[in-house]
PDB file of C-alpha atoms in Angstrom:
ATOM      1  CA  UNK A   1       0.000   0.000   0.000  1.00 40.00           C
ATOM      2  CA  UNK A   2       2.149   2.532  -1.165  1.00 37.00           C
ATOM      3  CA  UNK A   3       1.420   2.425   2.325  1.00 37.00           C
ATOM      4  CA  UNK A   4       1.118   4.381   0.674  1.00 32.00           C
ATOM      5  CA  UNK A   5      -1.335   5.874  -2.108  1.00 33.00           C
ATOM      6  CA  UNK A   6      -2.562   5.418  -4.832  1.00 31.00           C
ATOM      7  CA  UNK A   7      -0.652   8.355  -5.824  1.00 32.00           C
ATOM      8  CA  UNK A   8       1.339   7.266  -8.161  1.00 33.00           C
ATOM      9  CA  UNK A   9       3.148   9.690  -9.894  1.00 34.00           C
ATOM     10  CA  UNK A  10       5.058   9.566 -13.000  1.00 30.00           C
ATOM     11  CA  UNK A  11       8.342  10.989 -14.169  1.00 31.00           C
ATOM     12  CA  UNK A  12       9.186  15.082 -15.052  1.00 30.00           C
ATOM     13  CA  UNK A  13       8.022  17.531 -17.429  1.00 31.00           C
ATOM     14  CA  UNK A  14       7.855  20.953 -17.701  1.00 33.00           C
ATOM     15  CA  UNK A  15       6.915  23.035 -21.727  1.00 36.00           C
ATOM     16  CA  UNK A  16       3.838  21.376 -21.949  1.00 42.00           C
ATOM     17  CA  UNK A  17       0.220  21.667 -22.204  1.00 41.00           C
ATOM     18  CA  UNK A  18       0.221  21.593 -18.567  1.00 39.00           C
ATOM     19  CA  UNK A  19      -3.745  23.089 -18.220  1.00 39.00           C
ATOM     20  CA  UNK A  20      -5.535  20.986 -21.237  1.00 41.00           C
ATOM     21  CA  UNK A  21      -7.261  17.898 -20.358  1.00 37.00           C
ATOM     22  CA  UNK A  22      -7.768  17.891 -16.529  1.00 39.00           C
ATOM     23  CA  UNK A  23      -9.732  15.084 -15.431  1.00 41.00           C
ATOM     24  CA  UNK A  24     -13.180  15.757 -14.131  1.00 38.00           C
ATOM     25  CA  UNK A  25     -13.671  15.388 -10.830  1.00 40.00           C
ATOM     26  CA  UNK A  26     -12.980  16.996  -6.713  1.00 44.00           C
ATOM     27  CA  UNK A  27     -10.089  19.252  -7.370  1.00 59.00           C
ATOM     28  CA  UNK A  28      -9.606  19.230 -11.627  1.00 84.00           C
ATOM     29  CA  UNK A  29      -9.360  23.338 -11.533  1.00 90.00           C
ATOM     30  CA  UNK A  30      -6.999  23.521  -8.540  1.00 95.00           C
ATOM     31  CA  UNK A  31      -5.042  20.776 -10.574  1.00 95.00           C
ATOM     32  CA  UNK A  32      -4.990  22.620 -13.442  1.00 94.00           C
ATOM     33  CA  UNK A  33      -3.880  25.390 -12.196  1.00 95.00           C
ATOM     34  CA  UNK A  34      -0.872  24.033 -10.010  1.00 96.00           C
ATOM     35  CA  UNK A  35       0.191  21.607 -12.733  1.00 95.00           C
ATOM     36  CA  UNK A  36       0.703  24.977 -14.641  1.00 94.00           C
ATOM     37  CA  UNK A  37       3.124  26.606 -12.441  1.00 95.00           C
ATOM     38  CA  UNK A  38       4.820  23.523 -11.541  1.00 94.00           C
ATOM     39  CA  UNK A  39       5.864  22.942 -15.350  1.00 92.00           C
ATOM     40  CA  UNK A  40       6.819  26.703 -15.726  1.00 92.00           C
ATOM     41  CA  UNK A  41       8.833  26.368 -13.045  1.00 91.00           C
ATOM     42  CA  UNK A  42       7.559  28.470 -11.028  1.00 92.00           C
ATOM     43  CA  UNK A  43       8.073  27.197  -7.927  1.00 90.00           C
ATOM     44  CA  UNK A  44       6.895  30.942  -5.592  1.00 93.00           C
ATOM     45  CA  UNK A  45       3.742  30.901  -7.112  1.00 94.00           C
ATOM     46  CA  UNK A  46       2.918  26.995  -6.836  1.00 94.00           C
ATOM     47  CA  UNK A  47       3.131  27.546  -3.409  1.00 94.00           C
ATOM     48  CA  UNK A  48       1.528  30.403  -3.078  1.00 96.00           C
ATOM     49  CA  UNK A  49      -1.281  29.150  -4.994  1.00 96.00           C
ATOM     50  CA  UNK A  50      -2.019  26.428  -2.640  1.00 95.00           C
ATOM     51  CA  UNK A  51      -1.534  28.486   0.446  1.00 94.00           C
ATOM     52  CA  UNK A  52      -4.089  30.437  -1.046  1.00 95.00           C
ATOM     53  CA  UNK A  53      -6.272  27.561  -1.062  1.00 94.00           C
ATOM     54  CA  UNK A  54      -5.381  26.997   2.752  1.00 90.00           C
ATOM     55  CA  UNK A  55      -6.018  30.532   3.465  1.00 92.00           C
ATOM     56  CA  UNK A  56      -9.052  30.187   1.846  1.00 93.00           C
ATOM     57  CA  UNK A  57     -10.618  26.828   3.887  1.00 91.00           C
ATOM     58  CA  UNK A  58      -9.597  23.991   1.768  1.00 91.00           C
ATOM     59  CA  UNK A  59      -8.493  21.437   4.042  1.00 88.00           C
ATOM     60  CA  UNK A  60      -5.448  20.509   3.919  1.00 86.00           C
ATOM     61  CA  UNK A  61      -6.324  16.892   3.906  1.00 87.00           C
ATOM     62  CA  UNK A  62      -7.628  17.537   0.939  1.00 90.00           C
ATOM     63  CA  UNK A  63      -4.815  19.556  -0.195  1.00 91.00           C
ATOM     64  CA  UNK A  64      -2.753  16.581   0.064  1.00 91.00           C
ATOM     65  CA  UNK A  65      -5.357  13.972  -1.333  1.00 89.00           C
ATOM     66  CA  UNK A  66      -6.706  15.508  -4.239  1.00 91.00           C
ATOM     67  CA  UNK A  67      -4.482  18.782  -5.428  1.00 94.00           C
ATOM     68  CA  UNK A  68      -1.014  17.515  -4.951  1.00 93.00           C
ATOM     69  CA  UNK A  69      -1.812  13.838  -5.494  1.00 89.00           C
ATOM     70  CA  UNK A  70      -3.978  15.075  -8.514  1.00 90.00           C
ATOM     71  CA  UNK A  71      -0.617  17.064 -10.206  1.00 93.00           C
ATOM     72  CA  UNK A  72       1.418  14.189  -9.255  1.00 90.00           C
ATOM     73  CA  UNK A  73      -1.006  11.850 -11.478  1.00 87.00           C
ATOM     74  CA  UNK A  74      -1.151  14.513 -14.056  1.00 92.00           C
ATOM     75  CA  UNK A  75       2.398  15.418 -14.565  1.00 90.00           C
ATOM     76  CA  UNK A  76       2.119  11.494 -15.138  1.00 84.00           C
ATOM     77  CA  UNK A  77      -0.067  11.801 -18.177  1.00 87.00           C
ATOM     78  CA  UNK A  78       1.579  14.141 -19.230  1.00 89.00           C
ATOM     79  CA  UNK A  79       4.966  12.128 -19.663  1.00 82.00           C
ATOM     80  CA  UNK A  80       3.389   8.977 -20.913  1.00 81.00           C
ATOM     81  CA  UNK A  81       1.264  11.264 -23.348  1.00 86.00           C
ATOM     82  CA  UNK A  82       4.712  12.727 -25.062  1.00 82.00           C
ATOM     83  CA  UNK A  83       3.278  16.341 -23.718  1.00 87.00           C
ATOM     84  CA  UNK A  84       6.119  16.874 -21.356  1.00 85.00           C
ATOM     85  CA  UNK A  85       9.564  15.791 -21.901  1.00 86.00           C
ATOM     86  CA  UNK A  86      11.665  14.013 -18.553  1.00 84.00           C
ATOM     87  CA  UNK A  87      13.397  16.099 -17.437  1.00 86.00           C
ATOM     88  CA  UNK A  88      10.015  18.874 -16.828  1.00 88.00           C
ATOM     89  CA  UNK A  89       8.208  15.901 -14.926  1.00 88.00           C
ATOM     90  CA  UNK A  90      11.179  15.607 -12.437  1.00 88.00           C
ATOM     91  CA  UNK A  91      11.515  19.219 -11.773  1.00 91.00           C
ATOM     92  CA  UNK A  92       7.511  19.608 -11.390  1.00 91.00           C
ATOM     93  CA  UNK A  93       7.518  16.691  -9.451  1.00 91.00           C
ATOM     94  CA  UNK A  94      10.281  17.958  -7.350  1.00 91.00           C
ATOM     95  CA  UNK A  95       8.288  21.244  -6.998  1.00 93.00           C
ATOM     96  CA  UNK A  96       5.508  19.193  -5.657  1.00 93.00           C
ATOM     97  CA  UNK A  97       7.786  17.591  -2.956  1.00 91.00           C
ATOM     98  CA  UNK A  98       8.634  21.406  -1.786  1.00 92.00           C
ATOM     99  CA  UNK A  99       5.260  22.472  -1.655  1.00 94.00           C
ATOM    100  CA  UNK A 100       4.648  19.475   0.616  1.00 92.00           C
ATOM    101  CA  UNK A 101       7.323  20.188   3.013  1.00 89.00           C
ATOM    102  CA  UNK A 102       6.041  23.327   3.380  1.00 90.00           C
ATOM    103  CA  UNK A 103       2.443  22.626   4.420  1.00 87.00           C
ATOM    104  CA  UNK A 104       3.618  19.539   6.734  1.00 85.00           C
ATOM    105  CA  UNK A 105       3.566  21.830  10.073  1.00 80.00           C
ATOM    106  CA  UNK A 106      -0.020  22.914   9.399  1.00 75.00           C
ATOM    107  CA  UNK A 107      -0.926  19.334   7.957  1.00 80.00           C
ATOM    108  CA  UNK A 108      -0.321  18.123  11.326  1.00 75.00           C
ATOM    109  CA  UNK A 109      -2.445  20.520  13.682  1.00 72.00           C
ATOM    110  CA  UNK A 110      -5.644  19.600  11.877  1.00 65.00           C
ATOM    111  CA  UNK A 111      -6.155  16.516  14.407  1.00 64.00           C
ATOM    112  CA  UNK A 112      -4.928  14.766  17.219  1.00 60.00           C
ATOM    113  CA  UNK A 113      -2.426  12.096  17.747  1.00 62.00           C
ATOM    114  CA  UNK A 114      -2.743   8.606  18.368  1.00 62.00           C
ATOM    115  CA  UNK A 115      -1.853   8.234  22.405  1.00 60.00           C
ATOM    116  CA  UNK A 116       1.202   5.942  21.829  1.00 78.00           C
ATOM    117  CA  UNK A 117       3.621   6.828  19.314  1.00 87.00           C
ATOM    118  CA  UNK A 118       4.816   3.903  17.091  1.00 94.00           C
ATOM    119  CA  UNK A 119       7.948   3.859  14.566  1.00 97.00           C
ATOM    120  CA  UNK A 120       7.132   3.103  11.224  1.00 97.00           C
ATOM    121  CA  UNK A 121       9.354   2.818   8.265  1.00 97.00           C
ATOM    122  CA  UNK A 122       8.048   3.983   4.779  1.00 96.00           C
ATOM    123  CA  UNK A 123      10.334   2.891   1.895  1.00 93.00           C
ATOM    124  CA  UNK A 124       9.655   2.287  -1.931  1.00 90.00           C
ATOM    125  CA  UNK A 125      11.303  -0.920  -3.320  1.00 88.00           C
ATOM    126  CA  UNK A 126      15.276  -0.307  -3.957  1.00 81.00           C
ATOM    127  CA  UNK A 127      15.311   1.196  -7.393  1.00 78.00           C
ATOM    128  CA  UNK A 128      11.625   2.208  -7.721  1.00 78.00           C
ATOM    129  CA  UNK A 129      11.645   6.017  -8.611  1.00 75.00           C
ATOM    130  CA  UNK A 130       7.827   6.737  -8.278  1.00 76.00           C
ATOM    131  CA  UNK A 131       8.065   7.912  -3.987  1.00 83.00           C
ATOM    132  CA  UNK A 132       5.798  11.542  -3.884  1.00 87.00           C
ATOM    133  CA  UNK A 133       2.897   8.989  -3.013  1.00 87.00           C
ATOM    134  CA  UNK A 134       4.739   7.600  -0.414  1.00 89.00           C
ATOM    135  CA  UNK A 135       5.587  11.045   0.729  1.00 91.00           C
ATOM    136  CA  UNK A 136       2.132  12.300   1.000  1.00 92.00           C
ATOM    137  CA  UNK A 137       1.358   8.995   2.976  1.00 93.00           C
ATOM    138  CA  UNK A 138       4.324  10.091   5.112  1.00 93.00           C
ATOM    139  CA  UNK A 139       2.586  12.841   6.199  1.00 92.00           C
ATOM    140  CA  UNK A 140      -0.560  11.427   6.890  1.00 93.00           C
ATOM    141  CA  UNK A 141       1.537   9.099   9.419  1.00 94.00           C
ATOM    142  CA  UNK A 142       2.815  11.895  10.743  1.00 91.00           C
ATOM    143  CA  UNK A 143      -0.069  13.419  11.355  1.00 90.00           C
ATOM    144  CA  UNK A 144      -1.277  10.445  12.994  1.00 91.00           C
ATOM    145  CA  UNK A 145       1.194  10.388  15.615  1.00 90.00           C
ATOM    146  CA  UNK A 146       3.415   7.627  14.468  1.00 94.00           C
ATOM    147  CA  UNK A 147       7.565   7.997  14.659  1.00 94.00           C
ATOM    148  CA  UNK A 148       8.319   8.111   9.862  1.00 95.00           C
ATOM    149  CA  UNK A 149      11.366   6.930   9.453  1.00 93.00           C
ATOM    150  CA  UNK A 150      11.063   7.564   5.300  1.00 88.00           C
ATOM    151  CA  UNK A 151      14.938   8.278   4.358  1.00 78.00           C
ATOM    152  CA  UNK A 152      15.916   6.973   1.059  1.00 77.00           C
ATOM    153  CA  UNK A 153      17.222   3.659   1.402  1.00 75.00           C
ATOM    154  CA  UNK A 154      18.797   2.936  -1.718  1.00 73.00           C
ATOM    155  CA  UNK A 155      19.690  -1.066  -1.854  1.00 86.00           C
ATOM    156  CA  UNK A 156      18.478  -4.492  -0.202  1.00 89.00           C
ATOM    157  CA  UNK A 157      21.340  -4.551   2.129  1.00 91.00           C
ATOM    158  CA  UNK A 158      20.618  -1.101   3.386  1.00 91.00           C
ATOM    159  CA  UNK A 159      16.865  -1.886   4.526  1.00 92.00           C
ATOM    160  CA  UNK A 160      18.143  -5.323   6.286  1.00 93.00           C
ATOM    161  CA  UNK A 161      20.762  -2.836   8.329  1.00 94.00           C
ATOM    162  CA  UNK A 162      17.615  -0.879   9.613  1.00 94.00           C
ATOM    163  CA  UNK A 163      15.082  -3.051  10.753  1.00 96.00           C
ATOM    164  CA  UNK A 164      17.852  -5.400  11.904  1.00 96.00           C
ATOM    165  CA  UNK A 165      19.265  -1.974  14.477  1.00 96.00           C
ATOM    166  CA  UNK A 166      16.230  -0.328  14.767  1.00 96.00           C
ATOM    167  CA  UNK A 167      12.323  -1.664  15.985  1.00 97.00           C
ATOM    168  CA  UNK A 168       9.683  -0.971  14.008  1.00 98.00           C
ATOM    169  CA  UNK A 169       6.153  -1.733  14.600  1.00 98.00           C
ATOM    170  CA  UNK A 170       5.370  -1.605  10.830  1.00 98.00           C
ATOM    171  CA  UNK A 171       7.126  -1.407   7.621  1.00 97.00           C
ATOM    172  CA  UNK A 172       5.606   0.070   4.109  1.00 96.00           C
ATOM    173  CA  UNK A 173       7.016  -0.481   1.068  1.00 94.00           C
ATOM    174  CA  UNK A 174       6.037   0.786  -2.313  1.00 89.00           C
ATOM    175  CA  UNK A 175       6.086  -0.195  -5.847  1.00 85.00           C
ATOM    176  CA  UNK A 176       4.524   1.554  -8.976  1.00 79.00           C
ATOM    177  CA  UNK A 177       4.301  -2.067 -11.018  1.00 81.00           C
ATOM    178  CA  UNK A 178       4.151  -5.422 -11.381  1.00 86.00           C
ATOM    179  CA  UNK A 179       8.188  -5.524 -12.700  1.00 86.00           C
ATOM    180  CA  UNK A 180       8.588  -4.754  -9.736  1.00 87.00           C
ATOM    181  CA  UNK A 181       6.742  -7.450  -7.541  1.00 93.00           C
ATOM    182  CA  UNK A 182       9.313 -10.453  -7.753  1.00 93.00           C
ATOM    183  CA  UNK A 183      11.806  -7.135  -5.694  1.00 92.00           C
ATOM    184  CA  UNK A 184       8.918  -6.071  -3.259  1.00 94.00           C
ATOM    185  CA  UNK A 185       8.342 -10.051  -2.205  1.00 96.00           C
ATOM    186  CA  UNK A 186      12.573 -10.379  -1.895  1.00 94.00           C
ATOM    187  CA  UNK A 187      12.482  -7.303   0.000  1.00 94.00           C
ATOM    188  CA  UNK A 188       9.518  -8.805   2.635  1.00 96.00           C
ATOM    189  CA  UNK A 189      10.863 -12.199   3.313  1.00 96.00           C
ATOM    190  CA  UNK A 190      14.097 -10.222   4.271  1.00 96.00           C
ATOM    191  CA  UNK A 191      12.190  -7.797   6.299  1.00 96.00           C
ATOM    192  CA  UNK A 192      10.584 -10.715   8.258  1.00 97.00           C
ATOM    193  CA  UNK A 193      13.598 -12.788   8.367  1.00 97.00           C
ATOM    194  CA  UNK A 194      16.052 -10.280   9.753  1.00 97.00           C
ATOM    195  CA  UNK A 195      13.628  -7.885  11.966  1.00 98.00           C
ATOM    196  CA  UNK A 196      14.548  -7.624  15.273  1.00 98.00           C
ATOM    197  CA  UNK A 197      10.624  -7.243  16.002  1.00 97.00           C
ATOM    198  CA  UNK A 198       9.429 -10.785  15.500  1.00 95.00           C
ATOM    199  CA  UNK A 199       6.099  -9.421  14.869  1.00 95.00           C
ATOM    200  CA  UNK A 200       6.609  -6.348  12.389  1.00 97.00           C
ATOM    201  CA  UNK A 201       3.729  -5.963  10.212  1.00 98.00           C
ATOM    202  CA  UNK A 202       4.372  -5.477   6.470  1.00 98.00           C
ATOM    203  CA  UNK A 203       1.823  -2.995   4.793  1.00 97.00           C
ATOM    204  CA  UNK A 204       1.961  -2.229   0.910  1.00 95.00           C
ATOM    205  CA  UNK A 205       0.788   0.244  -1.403  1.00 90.00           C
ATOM    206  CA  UNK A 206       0.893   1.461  -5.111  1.00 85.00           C
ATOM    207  CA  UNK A 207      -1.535   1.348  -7.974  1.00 81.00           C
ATOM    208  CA  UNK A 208      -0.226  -2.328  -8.698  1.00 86.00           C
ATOM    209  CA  UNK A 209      -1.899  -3.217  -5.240  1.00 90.00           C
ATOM    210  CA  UNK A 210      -4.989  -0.931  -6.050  1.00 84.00           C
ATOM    211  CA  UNK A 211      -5.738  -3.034  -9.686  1.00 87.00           C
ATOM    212  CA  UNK A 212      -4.595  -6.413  -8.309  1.00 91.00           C
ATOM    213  CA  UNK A 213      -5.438  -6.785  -4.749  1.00 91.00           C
ATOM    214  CA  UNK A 214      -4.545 -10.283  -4.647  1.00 93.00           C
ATOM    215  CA  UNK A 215      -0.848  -9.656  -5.270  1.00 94.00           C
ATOM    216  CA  UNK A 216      -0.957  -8.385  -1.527  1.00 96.00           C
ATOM    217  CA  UNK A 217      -0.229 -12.129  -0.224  1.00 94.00           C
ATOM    218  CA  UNK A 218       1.706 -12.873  -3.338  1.00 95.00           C
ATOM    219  CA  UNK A 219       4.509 -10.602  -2.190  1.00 96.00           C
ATOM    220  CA  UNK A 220       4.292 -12.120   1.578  1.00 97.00           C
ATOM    221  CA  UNK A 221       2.365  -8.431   2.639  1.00 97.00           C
ATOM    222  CA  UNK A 222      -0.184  -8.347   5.572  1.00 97.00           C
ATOM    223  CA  UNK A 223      -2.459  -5.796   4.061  1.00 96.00           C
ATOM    224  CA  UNK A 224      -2.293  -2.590   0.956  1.00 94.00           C
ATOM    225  CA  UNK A 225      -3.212   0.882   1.745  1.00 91.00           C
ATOM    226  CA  UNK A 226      -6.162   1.718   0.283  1.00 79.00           C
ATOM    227  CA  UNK A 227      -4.904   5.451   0.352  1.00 86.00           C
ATOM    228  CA  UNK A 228      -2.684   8.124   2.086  1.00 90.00           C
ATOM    229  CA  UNK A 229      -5.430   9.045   4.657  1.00 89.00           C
ATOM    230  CA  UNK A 230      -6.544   5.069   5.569  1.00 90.00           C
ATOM    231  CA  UNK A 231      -2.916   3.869   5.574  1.00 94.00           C
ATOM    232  CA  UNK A 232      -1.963   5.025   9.067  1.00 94.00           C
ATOM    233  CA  UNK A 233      -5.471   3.836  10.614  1.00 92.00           C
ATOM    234  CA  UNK A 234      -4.632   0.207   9.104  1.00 94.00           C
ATOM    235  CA  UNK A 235      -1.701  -0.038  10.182  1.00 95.00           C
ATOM    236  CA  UNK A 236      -2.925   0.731  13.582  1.00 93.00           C
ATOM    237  CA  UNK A 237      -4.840  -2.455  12.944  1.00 94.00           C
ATOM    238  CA  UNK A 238      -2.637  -4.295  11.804  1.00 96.00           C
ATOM    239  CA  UNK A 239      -0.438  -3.623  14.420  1.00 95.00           C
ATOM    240  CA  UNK A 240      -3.536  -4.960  17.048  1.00 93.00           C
ATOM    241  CA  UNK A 241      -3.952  -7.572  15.175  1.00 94.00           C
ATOM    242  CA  UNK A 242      -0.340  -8.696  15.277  1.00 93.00           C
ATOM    243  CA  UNK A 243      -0.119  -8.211  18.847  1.00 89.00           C
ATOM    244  CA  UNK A 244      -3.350 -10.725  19.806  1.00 82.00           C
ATOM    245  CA  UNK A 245      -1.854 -13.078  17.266  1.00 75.00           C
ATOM    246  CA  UNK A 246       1.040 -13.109  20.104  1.00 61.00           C
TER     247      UNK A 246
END
């Protein structure tokens, strides 16, 4: 569950026809419109754009959920659609990841924390370059109460070394498609084997997991996010769960 989202971005862009072709829907003019200034690189009015929607009474749940995760799968369309080139997705998807960190502190406020802080580690598969829905999902943890650990961790090797020094209650991993499944499944057994928390829950996410939800016990998984908001509240199930099963 891209323990993440369904937010599954795409790869850069930026000359393009960033405000044709919105899809309809919550959100399609605020998309438009940040999608624009994203591609043109203008990274002081993206973000003043949405703070303007903040200012303004848009939630910033739905901020999150349907403006920023709405440009993410847009500048996606527009890569596989030949409107944007690489290199203009990256830097508008980088733009996104600003505008994030800079709505995180008020994010948080909007409700309270859970009443015993848990760590959780939020990862995409080593080499999987799709992560701004795992970033959003971040937040939503964060929100939540729970201790993100969410630093790149570039190889196989590298994510043993953490769960193996450090205890985590849950562990999401991410992955954008199904080339990447026979990776994600690797990555769990090694997660389960070398965990120095015999009971660490494994939670997925990623569109893969949205079209395919049986490829959640295919990969050795305990249970995919349905999206950035529900992700935290299953894991706190899954983490009850776990602990009864002891």
């Amino acid at each position: 569950m891209q323990v993440l989202p369904r937010l599954v971005l795409a790869h850069a862009g930026c000359t393009c026809e960033a405000e044709d072709a919105v899809e309809d829907g919550a959100g399609s003019d605020e998309v438009a419109t940040l999608t624009a200034r994203v591609v043109a690189g203008d990274d002081t009015g993206a973000l003043a754009y949405v703070e303007s929607l903040l200012a303004h009474g848009m939630p910033a749940e739905r901020i999150f959920l349907d403006v920023l995760g709405g440009t993410a799968r847009r500048l996606g369309d527009l890569w596989n659609s030949d409107a944007c080139t690489f290199p203009e997705v990256t830097l508008g998807l980088w733009r996104l990841h600003r505008v994030l960190r800079a709505l995180s502190a008020a994010f948080e406020c909007e409700v309270e924390h859970q009443q015993e802080p848990l760590p959780v580690l939020l990862v995409p598969v080593p080499g999987e370059q799709h992560t701004f829905g795992l970033s959003v999902a971040a937040e939503f943890f964060r929100r939540a109460g729970w201790v993100v650990w969410d630093a790149p961790v570039p190889t196989r090797s590298d994510l043993v070394a953490m769960v193996r020094d450090e205890w985590f209650a849950v562990v999401g991993l991410s992955a954008s498609c199904e080339c990447r499944l026979e990776a994600l499944a690797s990555c769990i057994s090694l997660v389960r084997r070398e965990s120095c928390n015999r009971s660490i829950g494994i939670l997925v996410g990623g569109r893969v997991f949205a079209e395919h939800p049986e490829y959640v016990s295919r990969v050795g998984a305990d249970v995919a996010a349905l999206d950035a908001r529900q992700a935290p509240v299953q894991a706190q199930h899954l983490v009850a769960a776990l602990a009864h099963r002891t």
